[in-house]
XYZ file of C-alpha atoms in Angstrom:
389
model
C 69.818 -23.136 -45.658
C 66.539 -21.918 -47.433
C 64.226 -20.106 -45.681
C 60.881 -21.421 -44.988
C 57.688 -20.156 -46.449
C 55.813 -17.621 -44.262
C 52.705 -19.078 -42.536
C 49.514 -18.012 -44.421
C 47.442 -16.420 -42.057
C 44.019 -15.125 -41.986
C 42.411 -12.726 -39.375
C 38.652 -13.411 -38.257
C 37.244 -10.179 -36.904
C 38.316 -6.721 -38.162
C 37.551 -4.541 -35.273
C 39.418 -2.487 -32.766
C 42.127 -5.021 -31.625
C 42.879 -6.225 -35.346
C 43.187 -2.673 -36.531
C 44.956 -1.320 -33.778
C 47.897 -3.802 -33.239
C 47.416 -7.199 -35.166
C 47.533 -5.756 -38.660
C 50.586 -3.267 -37.667
C 52.327 -6.315 -36.051
C 51.616 -8.639 -39.111
C 53.271 -6.224 -41.435
C 56.531 -6.317 -39.223
C 56.617 -9.807 -39.404
C 56.458 -10.473 -43.281
C 59.100 -13.005 -43.440
C 57.400 -15.358 -40.850
C 53.605 -14.672 -41.476
C 51.682 -13.605 -44.477
C 48.401 -12.045 -44.242
C 46.132 -13.877 -46.918
C 42.492 -12.949 -45.854
C 40.461 -11.010 -43.492
C 37.028 -12.332 -42.447
C 34.427 -10.109 -40.629
C 30.480 -10.315 -40.267
C 30.286 -7.177 -42.001
C 31.146 -7.430 -45.879
C 31.802 -3.848 -46.047
C 34.351 -3.883 -43.098
C 35.831 -6.917 -44.375
C 36.487 -5.657 -48.012
C 37.680 -2.297 -46.691
C 40.117 -3.610 -44.079
C 41.287 -6.175 -46.533
C 42.100 -3.502 -49.262
C 43.811 -1.472 -46.733
C 46.053 -4.305 -45.494
C 47.623 -4.660 -48.993
C 47.599 -6.220 -52.374
C 46.211 -9.841 -52.618
C 44.324 -9.841 -49.309
C 41.071 -11.272 -49.715
C 37.896 -10.453 -47.962
C 35.319 -13.084 -46.489
C 32.124 -12.590 -44.334
C 31.542 -16.217 -43.734
C 33.791 -18.182 -41.395
C 32.819 -21.436 -43.078
C 33.938 -20.118 -46.576
C 37.243 -18.710 -45.099
C 38.078 -22.482 -43.345
C 37.327 -24.102 -46.566
C 40.038 -22.107 -48.130
C 43.368 -24.084 -49.149
C 45.471 -20.927 -49.000
C 45.077 -20.488 -45.292
C 47.273 -22.339 -42.890
C 46.468 -20.567 -39.604
C 43.784 -18.187 -38.324
C 43.781 -15.249 -35.938
C 40.522 -15.097 -33.843
C 39.926 -11.553 -32.861
C 36.226 -11.345 -32.781
C 34.259 -9.939 -29.664
C 33.532 -12.544 -26.650
C 34.676 -16.113 -26.305
C 36.397 -18.087 -29.196
C 35.691 -21.712 -28.338
C 33.303 -22.276 -31.224
C 35.415 -20.595 -33.897
C 38.577 -22.424 -32.591
C 36.967 -25.805 -32.689
C 35.572 -25.258 -36.360
C 39.272 -23.964 -37.404
C 40.988 -27.136 -35.637
C 38.450 -29.652 -37.359
C 39.385 -27.854 -40.740
C 42.822 -28.190 -40.255
C 43.955 -24.564 -39.438
C 46.148 -23.634 -36.796
C 44.704 -21.251 -34.158
C 45.617 -17.994 -32.355
C 42.478 -17.250 -30.322
C 42.302 -13.732 -28.445
C 41.446 -14.111 -24.906
C 39.349 -15.464 -23.587
C 39.630 -18.834 -25.328
C 36.351 -20.032 -23.394
C 34.272 -19.819 -20.142
C 34.615 -23.497 -19.081
C 37.644 -25.717 -17.934
C 35.933 -28.490 -19.755
C 36.000 -26.290 -23.319
C 39.551 -25.439 -22.649
C 40.467 -29.495 -22.074
C 38.320 -30.388 -24.914
C 40.153 -27.929 -27.481
C 43.553 -28.878 -26.286
C 43.010 -32.361 -26.957
C 41.689 -31.395 -30.383
C 44.754 -29.348 -31.302
C 46.697 -32.424 -29.950
C 44.890 -34.950 -32.002
C 45.150 -33.043 -35.220
C 48.930 -32.132 -34.635
C 47.720 -28.366 -34.896
C 49.090 -25.326 -32.987
C 46.395 -23.829 -30.502
C 47.673 -20.534 -28.936
C 45.905 -18.321 -26.575
C 46.453 -14.450 -27.314
C 47.839 -13.744 -23.944
C 50.310 -11.012 -25.217
C 51.445 -10.249 -21.759
C 53.069 -13.487 -21.344
C 55.118 -12.594 -24.402
C 56.098 -9.251 -23.035
C 59.915 -9.053 -23.311
C 60.079 -7.497 -19.586
C 58.389 -10.875 -18.164
C 61.483 -12.895 -18.152
C 63.688 -10.407 -16.564
C 60.925 -9.838 -13.813
C 60.788 -13.698 -13.269
C 64.425 -13.748 -12.785
C 64.423 -10.917 -10.506
C 61.469 -12.395 -8.574
C 63.067 -15.743 -7.988
C 66.107 -13.901 -6.349
C 64.059 -12.150 -3.979
C 63.500 -13.911 -0.372
C 59.930 -14.977 0.473
C 57.395 -12.888 -1.347
C 54.793 -11.885 1.102
C 52.315 -9.654 -0.743
C 51.409 -9.572 -4.228
C 49.310 -6.478 -5.251
C 47.533 -6.108 -8.967
C 46.030 -2.868 -9.630
C 43.926 -2.151 -12.940
C 43.005 1.475 -13.669
C 40.506 0.854 -16.825
C 39.060 3.759 -18.649
C 36.243 3.513 -21.165
C 37.447 2.223 -24.425
C 36.583 5.041 -26.619
C 39.375 7.428 -25.568
C 41.768 4.621 -25.714
C 40.979 4.102 -29.503
C 40.522 7.659 -30.944
C 43.728 7.872 -32.479
C 42.666 5.183 -34.960
C 39.922 7.036 -36.427
C 37.690 4.283 -37.470
C 34.645 5.701 -37.810
C 31.322 4.480 -36.980
C 30.640 0.575 -37.094
C 29.212 -1.140 -40.186
C 25.795 -2.232 -39.825
C 25.628 -4.876 -42.655
C 25.784 -7.743 -40.463
C 24.030 -11.115 -39.993
C 22.729 -10.482 -36.483
C 21.395 -14.103 -36.177
C 25.078 -14.902 -35.791
C 25.557 -12.739 -32.944
C 22.365 -13.774 -31.449
C 23.695 -17.354 -31.746
C 27.032 -16.529 -30.187
C 25.294 -14.743 -27.051
C 23.074 -17.533 -26.554
C 26.207 -20.066 -26.761
C 27.873 -17.886 -24.250
C 24.928 -17.715 -21.710
C 24.852 -21.620 -21.768
C 28.393 -21.920 -21.104
C 28.072 -19.483 -18.146
C 25.331 -21.451 -16.920
C 27.849 -24.477 -17.061
C 30.452 -22.665 -15.365
C 28.579 -21.195 -12.713
C 25.127 -22.649 -12.319
C 21.973 -20.392 -11.958
C 23.274 -17.098 -10.712
C 21.980 -13.696 -11.468
C 22.596 -12.429 -14.841
C 24.580 -9.423 -13.219
C 27.124 -11.878 -11.996
C 27.023 -14.023 -15.139
C 27.847 -10.782 -17.402
C 30.656 -9.678 -14.692
C 31.908 -13.236 -15.073
C 31.861 -13.081 -18.847
C 32.875 -9.562 -19.706
C 35.089 -8.358 -16.797
C 36.655 -11.396 -15.473
C 37.200 -13.214 -18.749
C 37.301 -9.977 -20.523
C 40.147 -8.234 -18.433
C 41.093 -9.809 -15.188
C 42.178 -13.030 -16.895
C 45.140 -10.965 -18.481
C 46.499 -10.318 -14.687
C 46.226 -14.156 -14.027
C 48.396 -15.194 -16.883
C 51.154 -12.589 -15.945
C 51.026 -14.044 -12.337
C 51.716 -17.639 -13.915
C 54.302 -16.034 -16.235
C 56.153 -14.796 -13.134
C 55.972 -18.184 -11.588
C 53.600 -17.220 -8.737
C 50.882 -19.394 -9.665
C 47.250 -18.949 -8.997
C 44.911 -19.061 -5.905
C 42.827 -22.189 -5.655
C 40.160 -20.141 -3.469
C 39.526 -16.517 -2.440
C 39.006 -15.660 0.801
C 37.254 -12.349 0.240
C 35.858 -10.669 -2.703
C 33.684 -7.388 -2.988
C 32.008 -5.585 -6.087
C 30.957 -1.923 -5.619
C 28.951 0.055 -6.424
C 26.491 -2.641 -6.297
C 23.779 -3.251 -7.806
C 24.908 -2.705 -11.403
C 23.867 0.464 -12.524
C 25.044 0.490 -16.209
C 28.835 0.354 -15.644
C 30.779 -2.410 -14.378
C 31.441 -2.505 -10.543
C 34.994 -2.172 -9.170
C 36.577 -5.473 -7.744
C 38.767 -6.083 -4.692
C 39.736 -9.755 -3.866
C 42.288 -11.503 -1.532
C 43.565 -14.848 -1.865
C 46.514 -17.082 -1.089
C 49.013 -17.894 -3.898
C 50.595 -21.463 -3.854
C 53.884 -20.355 -2.320
C 51.958 -18.732 0.700
C 52.028 -15.046 -0.416
C 48.815 -12.964 -0.361
C 47.291 -11.749 -3.590
C 45.449 -8.510 -3.360
C 43.558 -7.914 -6.701
C 41.831 -4.717 -7.404
C 40.355 -3.836 -10.708
C 38.611 -0.579 -11.125
C 36.347 1.050 -13.780
C 37.203 4.603 -14.084
C 35.367 5.770 -17.310
C 36.999 9.078 -17.250
C 40.538 8.144 -16.276
C 43.112 9.577 -18.650
C 45.109 6.489 -19.215
C 44.685 2.937 -18.807
C 47.082 1.528 -15.791
C 47.972 -1.884 -14.842
C 50.421 -2.322 -11.972
C 51.838 -5.533 -10.257
C 53.950 -5.214 -7.144
C 55.509 -8.041 -5.439
C 56.686 -7.124 -1.712
C 59.256 -9.866 -0.229
C 61.250 -9.922 2.798
C 64.434 -8.209 1.022
C 63.130 -6.133 -1.516
C 59.915 -5.169 -4.018
C 59.402 -5.548 -7.619
C 57.124 -3.497 -9.614
C 55.816 -3.912 -13.094
C 53.872 -1.212 -14.944
C 52.493 -2.787 -17.775
C 51.948 -1.575 -21.364
C 48.366 -0.256 -22.301
C 46.313 -1.846 -24.824
C 45.685 -0.902 -28.423
C 49.098 0.591 -28.875
C 51.554 -1.834 -30.779
C 54.848 0.178 -29.372
C 54.318 0.993 -25.895
C 56.655 -0.768 -23.625
C 56.196 -2.188 -20.125
C 58.695 -1.128 -17.090
C 60.069 -3.234 -14.294
C 61.737 -1.492 -11.198
C 63.591 -3.668 -8.534
C 64.458 -2.524 -5.012
C 66.655 -4.876 -2.956
C 69.195 -5.297 -0.200
C 72.380 -7.116 -0.798
C 72.575 -10.818 0.547
C 76.207 -10.166 1.504
C 75.574 -8.362 4.691
C 77.135 -5.293 3.339
C 74.067 -3.166 3.902
C 74.044 -1.829 0.324
C 70.757 -1.086 -1.515
C 69.977 -1.162 -5.175
C 67.208 0.509 -7.082
C 67.283 -0.322 -10.794
C 64.737 0.248 -13.673
C 64.438 -2.310 -16.449
C 63.114 -1.336 -20.031
C 63.184 -3.877 -22.756
C 63.737 -3.063 -26.682
C 60.989 -2.053 -28.907
C 59.470 -5.495 -29.709
C 56.224 -5.736 -27.564
C 54.217 -8.578 -26.567
C 52.026 -8.196 -29.416
C 54.455 -8.612 -31.883
C 56.408 -11.223 -30.082
C 53.150 -13.410 -29.428
C 52.655 -13.582 -33.288
C 56.516 -14.434 -33.863
C 56.153 -17.390 -31.296
C 53.143 -18.455 -33.186
C 54.789 -18.580 -36.513
C 57.836 -20.536 -34.736
C 55.327 -22.967 -33.272
C 53.580 -23.801 -36.640
C 56.717 -23.686 -39.010
C 59.233 -25.256 -36.582
C 57.353 -27.136 -33.710
C 58.385 -24.503 -31.003
C 56.607 -25.188 -27.696
C 53.474 -22.969 -26.966
C 53.852 -20.659 -24.079
C 50.334 -19.556 -23.816
C 48.636 -22.798 -24.322
C 44.858 -24.092 -23.422
C 46.015 -25.813 -20.289
C 47.142 -22.315 -18.961
C 43.740 -21.101 -20.137
C 42.071 -23.886 -18.322
C 43.972 -22.757 -14.862
C 42.970 -19.294 -15.576
C 39.278 -20.270 -15.855
C 39.347 -22.203 -12.790
C 40.654 -19.488 -10.839
C 38.230 -16.963 -12.189
C 35.450 -19.311 -10.925
C 36.757 -19.476 -7.671
C 36.929 -15.529 -7.483
C 33.259 -15.503 -8.966
C 32.414 -17.667 -6.097
C 33.807 -15.323 -3.488
C 32.078 -12.684 -5.266
C 28.515 -14.472 -5.011
C 29.296 -16.057 -1.150
C 29.753 -12.092 -0.242
C 26.083 -11.644 -1.396
C 24.757 -14.909 -0.201
C 24.502 -16.357 -3.234
C 25.349 -19.911 -4.042
C 27.437 -20.962 -7.089
C 26.669 -24.210 -8.772
C 28.312 -25.911 -12.339
C 32.015 -26.457 -12.575
C 32.759 -23.773 -9.989
C 30.925 -25.872 -7.461
C 32.515 -29.168 -8.563
C 36.149 -27.571 -8.389
C 35.642 -26.126 -4.987
C 34.465 -29.447 -3.611
C 37.800 -31.055 -5.144
C 39.844 -28.404 -3.720
C 38.719 -28.742 -0.133
C-alpha cells in the first residue's frame, strides 16, 4: 500500500514556542508533515526562521497571503494571545487548523469555530499538548481503578519565561512589525473579554486573558483527559498579592468536580524559582495518584506518574510504582495526531468542544474571584451561572 503524501503545513508565528518545540517536532515527523512556510509579522524573523528550517521553506509576513497559497494544506497557529480570528480565516480559506491555546475567550467563539470546521469538512485541533502526553492514558487507567477520589490537588509553580528559554539563544526581538495588526488583535481580545465577563476592572480582565486562558487552561484540559471533568462553579477563589503591582497574582481556588471530589487549584507566580513545576495529585479512599507534568519549551522532557494503592483482595499488601513513558512527548504526539486527522480522518482528541468547556469553567473561576472582591460579572459568565443554578 503506497504511503500518503505528507500534509503540507505552515507555521504562523515564529516566536519562542515555535522555535523551541514546534520546529524540532516537525523535523521528526517528516513522513507525515512537511513544513512549507513560516509566517510572522516580522519579515526579518520570518525569513531567518524559514531559512534555518530547511531548503524550500518559504517566508511570509502577511497571513492573507499565506492562506491564499495553494501549496499549504494546514496551518499551525502559534502567535501570542488568542487564535479565533486567524483560525476563522484559515478555515474559510480551506485550511486545516492546529491552534495553540487559547483558541478563544468566549464559548460562543468556540462553538462558532467548531461549526465552521464541521461545515467545511476541515480539522480544527486545539494545542493542548498535555492531553497528548503519553503518560496520561496510563494515569487515567490507574485513576479508574482507585476507589472514590476525594481530593484533586493541582499546583503550578510558574517562574518567569526568560530563564526557561535562555537555551534557545534567540537574541533580541525583531522590531520590523506592523504594529497596527497588534493593536487590532488587542482590541479584539478586549472586546471578547467584555463579552465573556461584562464590565469588570481591567486587572481582572487581563488575569482572565493572560493567566487563566494562558496557563491555567492547560490544567483543565488534563482534568478532562483524566476523566475527572470540570467544576461548574467554584465555591471560593482568592488572588494575592492584590491589587496587581506589575506581576500576576497567585491563585487559590476550590470547587466540586462532577464525581463529588473537591478540586484545589493553586497557581503560583514565582519569577525567580529555578524550575517550572506542575503537579496533579488525586487522593482516593484506597490510594494516591501523583503526576509531575513535563515543563514547557523542552521537546524531550518526560512526565512522571506515581501510584500508591492498597490491594483489593484483603491481603494487606501495598504497592508504590512509578511510570515513565517513552521519549515521544506531548508536543510531538499532538502533531502526529493532527496529521492523522487530516490525512485519515482520525478523531480529534483536543477539539473545540473541549475548549468551550474549558472557557466555561474559567469564566466560573473568574466569577468566584470577582465575588470575593465584591465585583459582579456579566456577559457569558453571568448567563452560564444562571443556567447552572
